[in-house]
CSV table of C-alpha atoms in Angstrom, one decimal:
chain,number,residue,atom,x,y,z
A,1,MET,CA,65.6,253.1,9.6
A,2,ALA,CA,62.3,252.9,7.7
A,3,ASP,CA,62.2,250.9,4.5
A,4,ASN,CA,60.1,253.6,2.8
A,5,GLU,CA,61.8,257.0,2.8
A,6,ASP,CA,58.4,258.7,2.4
A,7,GLU,CA,57.2,257.5,5.8
A,8,ILE,CA,57.0,260.2,8.4
A,9,GLU,CA,59.0,259.5,11.6
A,10,HIS,CA,58.0,261.0,14.9
A,11,THR,CA,60.2,260.6,18.0
A,12,ILE,CA,58.1,260.2,21.1
A,13,LEU,CA,60.8,259.3,23.7
A,14,VAL,CA,64.6,259.6,24.1
A,15,ILE,CA,66.5,258.1,27.1
A,16,ARG,CA,70.2,258.9,27.1
A,17,ASP,CA,71.5,256.1,29.2
A,18,ALA,CA,70.4,252.5,29.1
A,19,SER,CA,72.2,249.1,29.1
A,20,VAL,CA,71.7,246.0,27.0
A,21,TYR,CA,72.4,242.5,28.3
A,22,LYS,CA,72.9,239.1,26.7
A,23,ILE,CA,70.3,237.0,28.5
A,24,PRO,CA,70.0,233.2,28.8
A,25,PRO,CA,67.2,231.3,27.0
A,26,ARG,CA,63.8,231.4,28.5
A,27,ALA,CA,63.7,228.6,31.1
A,28,ARG,CA,60.0,228.8,31.9
A,29,SER,CA,56.8,230.0,30.2
A,30,GLY,CA,56.4,232.6,33.0
A,31,GLY,CA,58.9,235.0,31.6
A,32,PHE,CA,62.4,236.4,32.3
A,33,LYS,CA,64.0,237.5,35.6
A,34,SER,CA,66.6,240.3,35.6
A,35,ALA,CA,68.3,238.6,38.6
A,36,GLU,CA,69.6,236.0,36.1
A,37,TRP,CA,71.4,238.6,34.0
A,38,LYS,CA,75.0,239.0,35.1
A,39,VAL,CA,77.0,242.2,35.0
A,40,ALA,CA,79.5,240.5,32.8
A,41,ASP,CA,76.8,239.9,30.3
A,42,LYS,CA,76.3,243.7,29.6
A,43,ILE,CA,77.2,244.1,26.0
A,44,TRP,CA,76.1,247.7,25.2
A,45,THR,CA,75.3,251.1,26.7
A,46,GLY,CA,73.8,254.0,24.8
A,47,PHE,CA,70.6,255.9,23.8
A,48,VAL,CA,67.1,254.5,23.5
A,49,ARG,CA,64.9,256.2,21.0
A,50,VAL,CA,61.2,255.3,20.5
A,51,VAL,CA,60.0,256.4,17.1
A,52,ILE,CA,56.7,256.1,15.3
A,53,VAL,CA,57.2,255.2,11.7
A,54,GLY,CA,54.0,255.2,9.7
A,55,ARG,CA,51.8,252.5,11.3
A,56,ARG,CA,54.5,250.9,13.4
A,57,CYS,CA,56.7,251.8,16.3
A,58,GLU,CA,60.5,251.2,16.5
A,59,ILE,CA,62.7,251.0,19.6
A,60,ARG,CA,66.1,252.0,18.3
A,61,LEU,CA,69.3,251.5,20.3
A,62,LEU,CA,71.9,254.1,19.3
A,63,ASP,CA,75.5,254.6,20.1
A,64,ALA,CA,75.9,257.5,22.6
A,65,LYS,CA,78.8,259.1,20.6
A,66,SER,CA,78.3,258.3,17.0
A,67,MET,CA,74.5,257.8,17.1
A,68,GLU,CA,75.1,254.7,15.0
A,69,LEU,CA,72.2,252.2,15.1
A,70,PHE,CA,73.0,249.1,17.2
A,71,VAL,CA,69.7,247.1,16.9
A,72,THR,CA,66.0,247.9,16.3
A,73,CYS,CA,63.0,246.4,18.1
A,74,PRO,CA,60.0,246.7,15.8
A,75,VAL,CA,56.6,247.0,17.6
A,76,LEU,CA,53.5,246.3,15.5
A,77,PRO,CA,50.0,247.6,16.4
A,78,GLY,CA,48.4,245.3,18.8
A,79,LYS,CA,51.5,243.1,19.2
A,80,ARG,CA,53.4,245.0,21.9
A,81,GLU,CA,53.6,241.9,24.2
A,82,ILE,CA,55.4,240.0,21.5
A,83,ALA,CA,58.1,242.6,21.0
A,84,VAL,CA,58.5,244.0,24.6
A,85,GLU,CA,58.1,242.0,27.8
A,86,ALA,CA,58.7,243.3,31.3
A,87,ALA,CA,60.9,241.4,33.7
A,88,LEU,CA,59.2,239.4,36.4
A,89,ASP,CA,61.3,240.7,39.3
A,90,SER,CA,61.9,244.4,38.4
A,91,SER,CA,60.1,247.3,36.9
A,92,ARG,CA,63.4,248.7,35.4
A,93,TYR,CA,64.2,245.8,33.1
A,94,PHE,CA,62.6,244.5,29.9
A,95,THR,CA,63.2,241.9,27.3
A,96,LEU,CA,63.3,243.1,23.6
A,97,ARG,CA,62.8,241.0,20.5
A,98,VAL,CA,65.3,242.8,18.3
A,99,ALA,CA,66.1,242.4,14.7
A,100,ASP,CA,69.3,243.3,13.0
A,101,ARG,CA,69.8,244.7,9.5
A,102,ASP,CA,69.7,241.2,8.0
A,103,GLY,CA,66.3,240.5,9.6
A,104,ARG,CA,67.6,238.0,12.1
A,105,HIS,CA,65.8,238.0,15.5
A,106,ALA,CA,67.2,237.6,19.0
A,107,PHE,CA,66.1,238.4,22.6
A,108,LEU,CA,68.1,241.0,24.6
A,109,GLY,CA,67.7,242.4,28.0
A,110,LEU,CA,67.2,246.2,28.4
A,111,GLY,CA,67.8,248.0,31.7
A,112,PHE,CA,67.2,251.6,32.8
A,113,ASN,CA,69.1,253.3,35.7
A,114,GLU,CA,66.0,255.0,37.0
A,115,ARG,CA,62.4,253.9,37.6
A,116,ASN,CA,61.0,257.0,36.1
A,117,GLU,CA,62.8,256.3,32.8
A,118,ALA,CA,61.2,252.8,32.8
A,119,PHE,CA,57.9,254.4,33.5
A,120,ASP,CA,58.2,256.8,30.6
A,121,PHE,CA,59.2,253.9,28.3
A,122,ASN,CA,56.0,252.1,29.3
A,123,VAL,CA,53.9,255.2,28.8
A,124,ALA,CA,55.3,255.8,25.3
A,125,LEU,CA,54.5,252.3,24.1
A,126,SER,CA,51.0,252.5,25.7
A,127,ASP,CA,50.4,255.8,23.8
A,128,PHE,CA,51.4,254.2,20.5
A,129,ASP,CA,49.1,251.2,21.2
A,130,ARG,CA,46.2,253.5,22.0
A,131,GLN,CA,46.7,255.7,18.9
A,132,ALA,CA,47.1,252.6,16.6
A,133,GLN,CA,43.8,251.1,17.9
A,134,MET,CA,42.0,254.4,17.4
A,135,GLU,CA,43.2,254.6,13.8
A,136,VAL,CA,42.1,251.0,13.2
A,137,LYS,CA,38.6,251.8,14.5
A,138,MET,CA,38.4,254.9,12.3
A,139,GLU,CA,39.4,253.0,9.2
A,140,ALA,CA,36.8,250.3,10.0
A,141,ALA,CA,34.2,253.0,10.5
A,142,GLN,CA,35.1,254.6,7.2
A,143,ALA,CA,34.9,251.3,5.4
A,144,ALA,CA,31.5,250.7,6.8
A,145,GLY,CA,30.3,254.2,5.9
A,146,ALA,CA,29.5,255.1,9.5
A,147,PRO,CA,30.0,258.8,10.5
A,148,LEU,CA,33.2,259.4,12.4
A,149,GLU,CA,33.0,260.8,15.9
A,150,PRO,CA,36.3,262.5,16.7
A,151,GLU,CA,37.6,262.2,20.2
A,152,LYS,CA,36.6,265.2,22.3
A,153,PRO,CA,39.5,267.0,23.8
A,154,ALA,CA,39.6,267.2,27.6
A,155,VAL,CA,38.2,270.5,28.9
A,156,ASP,CA,40.3,272.5,31.3
A,157,TYR,CA,38.1,274.0,33.9
A,158,SER,CA,41.0,275.4,36.0
A,159,LEU,CA,41.2,279.2,36.6
A,160,LYS,CA,43.9,280.9,34.6
A,161,GLU,CA,46.2,283.5,36.2
A,162,GLY,CA,44.3,286.6,37.0
A,163,GLU,CA,40.8,285.1,36.5
A,164,THR,CA,38.2,285.1,39.3
A,165,ILE,CA,34.9,283.5,39.7
A,166,HIS,CA,31.7,285.1,41.1
A,167,VAL,CA,28.9,283.1,42.6
A,168,ASN,CA,25.4,284.6,43.0
A,169,LEU,CA,23.6,283.0,45.8
A,170,ALA,CA,19.8,283.6,45.8
A,171,ALA,CA,18.3,284.9,49.0
A,172,LYS,CA,16.8,282.2,51.0
A,173,PRO,CA,13.1,282.9,51.7
A,174,ALA,CA,12.2,283.5,55.4
A,175,ARG,CA,10.4,280.6,56.9
A,176,PRO,CA,7.0,281.6,58.5
A,177,GLN,CA,7.1,281.3,62.2
A,178,SER,CA,4.6,278.8,63.4
A,179,ALA,CA,2.5,279.7,66.4
A,180,ARG,CA,4.0,278.0,69.3
A,181,PRO,CA,1.7,277.2,72.3
A,182,GLN,CA,2.7,279.1,75.3
A,183,SER,CA,3.8,276.8,78.0
A,184,ALA,CA,1.5,276.8,81.0
A,185,ARG,CA,3.1,278.6,83.8
A,186,PRO,CA,2.1,277.9,87.3
A,187,GLN,CA,0.4,280.9,88.8
A,188,SER,CA,2.1,282.1,91.8
A,189,ALA,CA,0.1,281.9,94.9
A,190,ARG,CA,-1.1,285.2,95.9
A,191,PRO,CA,-2.3,285.9,99.4
A,192,SER,CA,-6.1,286.3,99.6
A,193,ARG,CA,-7.7,289.2,101.3
A,194,PRO,CA,-8.0,288.8,105.0
A,195,MET,CA,-11.3,287.4,106.2
A,196,PRO,CA,-13.0,289.5,108.7
A,197,GLU,CA,-12.9,288.0,112.1
A,198,GLU,CA,-16.6,288.3,112.6
A,199,GLN,CA,-17.1,286.0,109.6
A,200,MET,CA,-14.9,283.2,111.0
A,201,GLN,CA,-16.6,280.4,112.8
A,202,PRO,CA,-15.4,279.1,116.1
A,203,GLY,CA,-12.5,276.7,115.8
A,204,GLN,CA,-11.9,277.7,112.2
A,205,LEU,CA,-8.3,278.3,111.2
A,206,ALA,CA,-7.4,281.4,109.4
A,207,PRO,CA,-6.7,281.0,105.7
A,208,LEU,CA,-3.2,280.6,104.5
A,209,GLY,CA,-3.0,284.1,103.2
A,210,GLN,CA,-4.1,285.4,106.6
A,211,LEU,CA,-1.3,283.9,108.6
A,212,ALA,CA,0.6,286.4,110.8
A,213,PRO,CA,4.0,287.5,109.6
A,214,PRO,CA,7.0,285.5,110.9
A,215,GLY,CA,7.6,286.1,114.6
A,216,GLN,CA,4.1,287.5,115.3
A,217,LEU,CA,1.1,285.5,116.6
A,218,ALA,CA,-2.2,285.8,114.9
A,219,PRO,CA,-4.9,287.3,117.2
A,220,PRO,CA,-7.2,284.6,118.4
A,221,ALA,CA,-10.9,284.8,117.7
A,222,GLU,CA,-13.1,286.1,120.4
A,223,ASP,CA,-15.1,282.9,120.7
A,224,SER,CA,-12.0,280.8,120.9
A,225,VAL,CA,-10.7,282.5,124.1
A,226,ARG,CA,-11.4,280.3,127.1
A,227,ARG,CA,-13.0,282.2,129.8
A,228,GLU,CA,-12.6,281.3,133.4
């Protein structure tokens, strides 16, 4: 619990089923692996409660029946990596730097049954870190005498139930039709007027338009008839 009874506590997460393991010492600088935690090393099962107390966060492990405190993992602003470390080989397991009532520290393994529980655990700690950093910036701005700019809330532009939206579209002006050059069309050949026979010269063929209809011979000119 908090040392100062006047500090306000705010619970941000409760997970009802989690397990605690006795883990071997860190064998490498890279971190811990949950595969090295044996089932026989499980030493506790119960509730996990993440609580914000004043300017710090506490991960409290509570007995499922009596709600008696087992151990506490204090998380200070900006020092989350020191208190909570994710396992190298699984997203459901973490290493906690816990402290007992006498102030002694030890490392314990914490495991969740579901991945979404581990995800919520991570999100709760991230929210605390972000809020703590924001408060530090605001205090620094106040000390420097700079005006505070409160964080603007996100605007919800979604339509509520029963709401509709109307969109007025301006009429698009008609485009002037450009004068298009008329394509030159070939003029159909029209038959010319028949040339009088008296104007035709001897040996001159009749014009194309004066040809006789199909199946009929054109009358020969008088001068072209050979006389015996």
